[in-house]
């Protein structure tokens, strides 16, 4: 009987070691480019749609929150111009963080506004797909870079 438990223990330990040694997901080399391109767009459009509700996120590092600082009016004006040079230089740091989240969690965010402490985002998906705020919150809410996350406006069908 004891031999049976020892064999089970060895099998379980071997399985855990195999899972722990599995290769990590391959990073998407185009994640930053996609996030930057989406950030310039007026959405929704013929190719992309937005979640009906919003997520509010706060990064644990204030410099990231500062890099994403923008009013809804500023974001709209920058997107109407459609030139990345219209955005502040510090925004690149914030977009790099959004790209890392996209790469790791497959959640593409489109910013609605940002303060020194948090930002509001809608989920972006290609036309025909169904954006899910609950799924995005479950993925992003566990990320150690995010100190606060909540659904601020749930209007999903």
Backbone as a ProteinNet text record, in pm:
[ID]
protein_1_A
[PRIMARY]
XXXXXXXXXXXXXXXXXXXXXXXXXXXXXXXXXXXXXXXXXXXXXXXXXXXXXXXXXXXXXXXXXXXXXXXXXXXXXXXXXXXXXXXXXXXXXXXXXXXXXXXXXXXXXXXXXXXXXXXXXXXXXXXXXXXXXXXXXXXXXXXXXXXXXXXXXXXXX
[TERTIARY]
82.1	0	86.7	191.4	280	351.3	382.6	449.1	360.2	229.4	132.9	136.1	140.7	146.2	277.9	386.5	517.5	519	462.7	456.7	369.8	259.5	173	247.9	319.5	394.8	500.1	572.1	675.5	613.3	502.2	434.7	386.7	326.7	277.7	392.7	501	617.6	676.9	686.3	739.6	652.8	521.2	429.2	445.2	456.1	474.6	604.6	711.1	838.2	829	758.8	741.5	663	557.2	476.5	558.8	635.8	717	825.5	870.8	977.2	925.3	793.6	737	780.5	807.4	851.6	742.9	787.3	693.5	635.8	524.1	462	558.9	561.3	649.5	597	680.8	635.3	602.4	505.2	465.9	554.6	641.4	731	655.7	530.2	451.8	355.4	362.4	267.4	272.8	392.2	404.1	352	386.6	339	185.7	124.9	-21.8	-84.3	-31.6	-85.8	-71.5	42.6	63.5	-33.4	-55.5	-146.2	-289.7	-333.1	-469.3	-486.9	-383.1	-390.6	-419.3	-381.9	-403.8	-542.3	-616.7	-744	-862.8	-956	-1088.8	-1168.9	-1212.6	-1283.7	-1423.9	-1516.8	-1503.6	-1495.7	-1446.1	-1440.9	-1477.3	-1451.9	-1490.9	-1412.8	-1294.8	-1210.4	-1213.3	-1236.8	-1225	-1351.1	-1385.3	-1497	-1449.8	-1527.7	-1494.8	-1596	-1551	-1644.5	-1744	-1862.3	-1964.3	-1935	-1867.9	-1832.7	-1683.7	-1641.4	-1502.7	-1438.3	-1304.5	-1222.3	-1142.8	-1132.1	-1043.6	-923.9	-804.6	-680.8	-588	-511.6	-406.5	-279.5	-172.7	-45.3	19.1	94.8	161.4	274.5	326.2	434	376.3	394.8	337.6	387.8	510	562.2	481.4	424.1	340.1	208.1	148.6	25.4	48.5	161.9	194.9	210.3	270.3	292.2	159.8	56.9	-73.5	-172.4	-122.7	-204.9	-261	-393.9	-457.1	-606.5	-660.9	-805.9	-868.3	-996.6	-1067.5	-1054.7	-1060.5	-1049.6	-911.4	-805.6	-670	-653	-698.4	-688.4	-763.2	-881.8	-959.8	-885.8	-830.4	-757.5	-634.7	-558.9	-439.4	-477.8	-588.5	-630.9	-684.3	-745.6	-792.9	-675.8	-566.4	-446.6	-381.9	-393.3	-340.3	-188.8	-119.8	25.7	77.2	165.9	218.5	296.3	346.6	421.3	331.7	199.8	107.8	101.3	136.6	133.4	258.4	248.5	368.6	471.4	599.5	705.7	692.6	646.9	636.8	534.3	445	340	397.2	511.4	574.7	595.7	633.6	654	522.7	414.9	285.1	237.2	258.1	217.7	299	424.6	506.3	448.3	397.2	332.5	203.1	124.2	1.2	33.5	143.1	184.9	227.5	296	335.9	212.7	112.2	-12.2	-81	-84.2	-144.9	-70.5	60.7	143.3	123.7	114.1	105.5	-36	-136.1	-273.3	-371.4	-324	-409	-531.8	-509.3	-613.8	-563.6	-631.3	-593.6	-677.9	-610.5	-677.9	-674.2	-784.7	-795.8	-834.4	-748.4	-765	-872.8	-958.1	-1061.4	-1015.3	-944	-888.9	-787.2	-708.3	-610.9	-578.6	-570.5	-530.2	-395.2	-345	-217.3	-228.5	-350.1	-364.1	-428.3	-501.3	-564.2	-607.3	-647.3	-693.6	-819.1	-896	-1013.7	-989	-1022.5	-999.6	-1124.2	-1134.4	-1231.3	-1151.2	-1208.1	-1142.1	-1163.6	-1057.1	-1061.8	-1053.2	-1143.2	-1138.6	-1170.6	-1131.4	-1164	-1313.6	-1366.4	-1509	-1549.9	-1662.7	-1713.7	-1680.3	-1577.3	-1541.4	-1623.2	-1627.4	-1704.2	-1609.5	-1601.1	-1514.8	-1579	-1499.7	-1551.5	-1474.9	-1543.4	-1481.6	-1450.4	-1537.4	-1515	-1390.4	-1372	-1253.2	-1128.3	-1135.1	-1020.9	-986.2	-1087.3	-1062.6	-998.8	-1044.5	-986.6	-840	-806.5	-667.6	-578.6	-623.9	-541.4	-538.2	-647	-655.8	-554.6	-500.9	-400.9	-258.3	-241.6	-108.1	-47	76.3	142	174	169.6	193.5	71.4	-45.3	-171.3	-206.2	-217.8	-252.1	-402.3	-474.2	-619.2	-684.3	-793.7	-869	-1015.5	-1101.6	-1244.7	-1318.4	-1436.5	-1525.1	-1603.9	-1589.8	-1655.4	-1788.6	-1808.3	-1930.9	-1958.8	-2034.2	-2064.4	-2192	-2176.3	-2291.5	-2287.3	-2222.9	-2214.9	-2349.6	-2379.2	-2503.9	-2487.6
-119.2	0	126	126.5	242.5	262.2	148.9	156.1	228	205.4	268.2	420.8	468.7	612.9	673.7	599.7	648.2	663.9	567	575.9	693	714	829.2	960.2	968.1	1088	1116.5	1012.1	1028.5	1072.5	1012.5	1049.7	1194.3	1234.9	1372	1471.8	1441	1528.8	1542.3	1431.6	1435.5	1522.2	1508.3	1588.7	1737.3	1771.5	1911.5	1967.5	1888	1933.8	1955.4	1868.5	1885.4	2011.5	2037.1	2156.9	2281.8	2279.5	2395.2	2423.4	2320.1	2337.8	2365.2	2371.5	2397.4	2535.9	2552.3	2683.6	2788.7	2909.4	3021.1	3056.9	3127.1	3171	3261.8	3247.8	3328.4	3470.9	3568.8	3708.4	3748.6	3834	3883.9	4003.9	3991.5	4103.2	4224.8	4206.3	4315.8	4377.4	4337.2	4385.4	4537.9	4594.3	4739	4811.7	4762.2	4824.6	4823	4711.6	4701.8	4798.4	4803.8	4894.1	5039	5075.3	5211.9	5246	5151.6	5174.4	5191.8	5106.3	5113.7	5243.7	5285.5	5406.4	5530.7	5529.9	5645.1	5649.5	5540.5	5529.6	5586.5	5640.9	5674.4	5543.9	5493.4	5364.8	5380.8	5295.4	5181.7	5226.4	5132.7	5157.9	5027.8	5021.3	4904.3	4778.3	4795	4679.9	4641.9	4739.7	4717.1	4762.2	4691.2	4732	4739.7	4809	4830.4	4761.9	4729.9	4680.2	4791.1	4753.3	4853.8	4922.6	4853	4908.8	4935.7	4984.2	5026.6	4956.8	4950.3	4903.3	5021.2	5032.3	5132	5058.1	5101.3	5038	5142.5	5099.1	5182.4	5098.8	5148.9	5080.2	5106.4	5010.8	5024.9	5127.2	5154.3	5252.3	5383.6	5489	5619.3	5672.7	5639	5690.6	5637.5	5517.3	5463.1	5538.9	5561.4	5640.2	5779.9	5840.3	5972.9	5969.2	5862.3	5851.3	5838.6	5787.9	5768.7	5879.3	5986.3	6099.6	6169	6178.5	6246.1	6258.4	6371.4	6386.6	6321.4	6297.7	6241.2	6335.3	6466	6563.8	6560.6	6549.3	6541.6	6417.1	6304.5	6180	6191.2	6248.9	6265.7	6355.7	6464.9	6558.4	6489.6	6416.6	6347.3	6243.7	6174	6070.7	6130.5	6247.5	6314.1	6354.9	6397.7	6437.4	6314.3	6197.8	6070.2	6071.5	6142.2	6142.4	6118.3	6022.3	5991.7	6108.8	6197.4	6313.4	6410.3	6397.9	6484.2	6445.4	6320.2	6271.5	6315.7	6331.5	6363.6	6250.3	6284	6183.2	6076.3	6114.5	6018.8	5909.2	5931.8	5833.5	5700.8	5705.1	5582	5481.7	5530.2	5443	5375.5	5451.9	5396.2	5296.6	5327.5	5235.6	5106.4	5115.6	4995	4904	4962.4	4882.8	4819.9	4895.3	4840.8	4728	4741.9	4636.4	4510.7	4528.8	4413.2	4340.3	4415.9	4353.4	4279.3	4340	4276.7	4147.5	4154.7	4039.8	3924.3	3955.9	3852.6	3802.6	3889.2	3852.3	3853.2	3892	3898.6	3987.9	4100	4199.6	4330.3	4375.2	4497.9	4612.3	4713.3	4824	4950.9	5026	5155.3	5256.4	5353.5	5446.9	5550.7	5571.6	5675.5	5803.3	5790.3	5903.1	5850.5	5940.6	5900.6	6014.2	5983.2	6079.2	6035.7	6107.1	6070.1	5940.8	5892.7	5771.5	5653.8	5676.2	5564	5606	5505.1	5529.4	5446.2	5489.9	5415.9	5363.1	5235.9	5170.1	5094.6	5079.1	4986.9	4877.2	4759.8	4645.7	4654.2	4631.7	4637.2	4495.1	4462.3	4334.4	4360.2	4267.8	4280.8	4265.8	4331	4322.5	4176	4144.3	4008.5	3931.4	3972.3	3907.6	3970.9	3903.6	3954	3997	4127.5	4171.5	4138.8	4093.4	4059.6	4133.8	4226.3	4298.7	4205.3	4110.5	4018.2	3933.5	3884.1	3806.9	3894	4015.7	4106.7	4139.7	4163.7	4193.6	4074.8	3954.3	3834.2	3818.9	3848.7	3836.5	3947	4070.8	4185	4205.6	4170.2	4192.5	4113.7	4006.9	3925.3	3967.9	4060.6	4103.5	4189.4	4159.6	4230.8	4377.1	4416.4	4557.4	4644.7	4581.5	4653.1	4650.6	4768.9	4776.8	4788.2	4835.5	4852.4	4825.5	4750	4725.6	4706.1	4761.9	4741.5	4771.7	4713.1	4746.5	4866.9	4976.1	5099.5	5120.9	5050	5069.8	4941	4851.9	4723.4	4733.9	4733.3	4740.6	4628	4515.8	4403.7	4334.5	4280.4	4208.7	4064.2
0	0	0	81.9	87.9	-45.4	-111.1	-241.1	-342.8	-335.4	-424.3	-408.3	-283.4	-258.5	-303.7	-288.3	-331.6	-483.3	-554.5	-699.9	-745	-677.3	-709.2	-686	-573.9	-540.5	-647.4	-689.9	-791.6	-924	-960.7	-1085.6	-1080.9	-970	-955.6	-958	-888.7	-886.1	-1025.6	-1098.5	-1235.6	-1325.2	-1311.5	-1390.6	-1360.5	-1232.4	-1194	-1250	-1248.2	-1303.3	-1453.9	-1523.5	-1667.3	-1699.8	-1623.9	-1645.8	-1615.9	-1508.6	-1471.1	-1573.7	-1644.4	-1742.5	-1882.5	-1898.9	-2031	-2077.6	-2206.2	-2255.2	-2238.4	-2209.8	-2194.6	-2330.5	-2328.1	-2453.1	-2528.5	-2658.3	-2741.6	-2748.5	-2713	-2720.2	-2863.3	-2877.3	-3008.4	-3041.6	-3142.1	-3174.9	-3228.9	-3268.4	-3323.7	-3223.1	-3097.1	-2996.7	-2982.8	-2970.9	-2954.4	-3078.6	-3194	-3318	-3325.3	-3288.8	-3293.5	-3193.7	-3072.4	-2970	-3015.8	-3072.2	-3120.5	-3233.3	-3324.6	-3436.7	-3387.5	-3296	-3241	-3163.2	-3094.2	-3012.1	-3095.5	-3221.7	-3309	-3373.1	-3361	-3432.8	-3357.5	-3434	-3383.5	-3391.1	-3278.8	-3276.7	-3222.8	-3262.6	-3352.5	-3497.9	-3582.1	-3725.8	-3799.1	-3926.7	-4006.3	-3967.5	-3910	-3876.6	-3729	-3642.2	-3497.6	-3425.8	-3320.6	-3235.8	-3090.9	-3009.2	-2868.5	-2778.7	-2657.9	-2557.5	-2527.6	-2486.2	-2454.7	-2322.1	-2233.4	-2103	-2093.3	-1976.8	-1957	-1838.4	-1842.8	-1731.9	-1679.6	-1550	-1491.5	-1433.9	-1471.3	-1426.3	-1367.3	-1268.2	-1212.4	-1204.5	-1265.8	-1259	-1123.8	-1075.9	-945.4	-950.3	-1067.2	-1080.6	-1131	-1054.4	-1088.7	-1222.4	-1260.2	-1387.7	-1505.8	-1492.8	-1599.6	-1602.6	-1484.7	-1479	-1536.6	-1504	-1558.2	-1709.8	-1762.3	-1906.3	-1982.2	-1915.9	-1979.6	-1943.1	-1886.1	-1847	-1972	-1980.2	-2094.2	-2069	-2106.2	-2098.4	-2221.5	-2216.1	-2331.8	-2451.7	-2426	-2534.2	-2599	-2516.1	-2571.5	-2657.4	-2606.2	-2682.5	-2814.8	-2811.1	-2933.9	-3033.6	-2985.3	-3073	-3133.2	-3050.2	-3099.3	-3204.9	-3181.1	-3275.7	-3405.4	-3397.5	-3519.4	-3607.3	-3545.4	-3619.4	-3683.9	-3620.2	-3670.5	-3689.6	-3602.3	-3606.7	-3465.9	-3455.4	-3323	-3263.8	-3348.4	-3298.9	-3221.5	-3236.6	-3163.1	-3016.1	-2984.5	-2846.8	-2771.6	-2640.8	-2561.9	-2571.4	-2561.6	-2570.8	-2462.9	-2345.3	-2235.1	-2261.8	-2356.5	-2385.1	-2434.8	-2499.8	-2549.2	-2434.9	-2317.3	-2201.9	-2162.9	-2162.3	-2128.8	-2232.4	-2360.6	-2466.4	-2461	-2419.7	-2404.7	-2296.3	-2189	-2083.7	-2134.4	-2210.4	-2267.6	-2365.3	-2440.2	-2533	-2457.6	-2344.6	-2263.8	-2209.7	-2166.3	-2119.7	-2233.1	-2349.8	-2466.8	-2501.8	-2502.5	-2537.8	-2439	-2311.1	-2208.1	-2183.1	-2198.1	-2162	-2278.8	-2396.7	-2515.5	-2494	-2426.9	-2404.6	-2464.6	-2569.8	-2639.1	-2582.5	-2528.4	-2460.3	-2545	-2541.1	-2608.4	-2501.4	-2479.4	-2368.1	-2395	-2291.6	-2297.4	-2227.9	-2116.5	-2043.7	-1943.3	-1885.9	-1785	-1690.7	-1562.2	-1460.5	-1403.8	-1305.6	-1244.9	-1163.5	-1139.9	-1059.6	-1132	-1239.6	-1310.7	-1450.4	-1528.2	-1664.3	-1689.4	-1788.4	-1831.7	-1972.4	-1992.4	-2120.4	-2164.8	-2295.3	-2352.8	-2421.3	-2428.5	-2490.6	-2641.6	-2717.4	-2863.9	-2918.5	-3009.6	-3080.8	-3227.2	-3311.8	-3453.3	-3471.9	-3576.6	-3605.5	-3613	-3552.8	-3553.4	-3427.4	-3354.7	-3228.2	-3116	-3002.4	-2889.5	-2777.2	-2748.7	-2638.1	-2503.9	-2409.4	-2277.2	-2168.8	-2103.2	-1991.7	-1876	-1850	-1738.4	-1761.5	-1882.9	-1915.5	-1903.6	-1955.4	-1948.3	-1803.6	-1721.9	-1580.8	-1510.6	-1541.3	-1480.6	-1519.3	-1642.6	-1688.4	-1630.2	-1642.8	-1602	-1451.1	-1384.2	-1240	-1159.2	-1216.5	-1147	-1179.3	-1271.6	-1311.7	-1201.9	-1165.9	-1055.8	-1086.7	-1214.1	-1250	-1226.2	-1210.8	-1191.7	-1042.4	-981.6	-839.4	-815.5	-914.4	-899.5	-1034.2	-1030.7	-1153.1	-1117.7	-1201.7	-1182.8	-1312.7	-1323.6	-1434.5	-1390.3	-1463.4	-1422.5	-1492.4	-1600.4	-1675.9	-1751.5	-1691.1	-1753.1	-1833.9	-1966.8	-2056.6	-2157.2	-2121.3	-2215.2	-2223.6	-2340.4	-2361.3	-2321.8
[MASK]
+++++++++++++++++++++++++++++++++++++++++++++++++++++++++++++++++++++++++++++++++++++++++++++++++++++++++++++++++++++++++++++++++++++++++++++++++++++++++++++

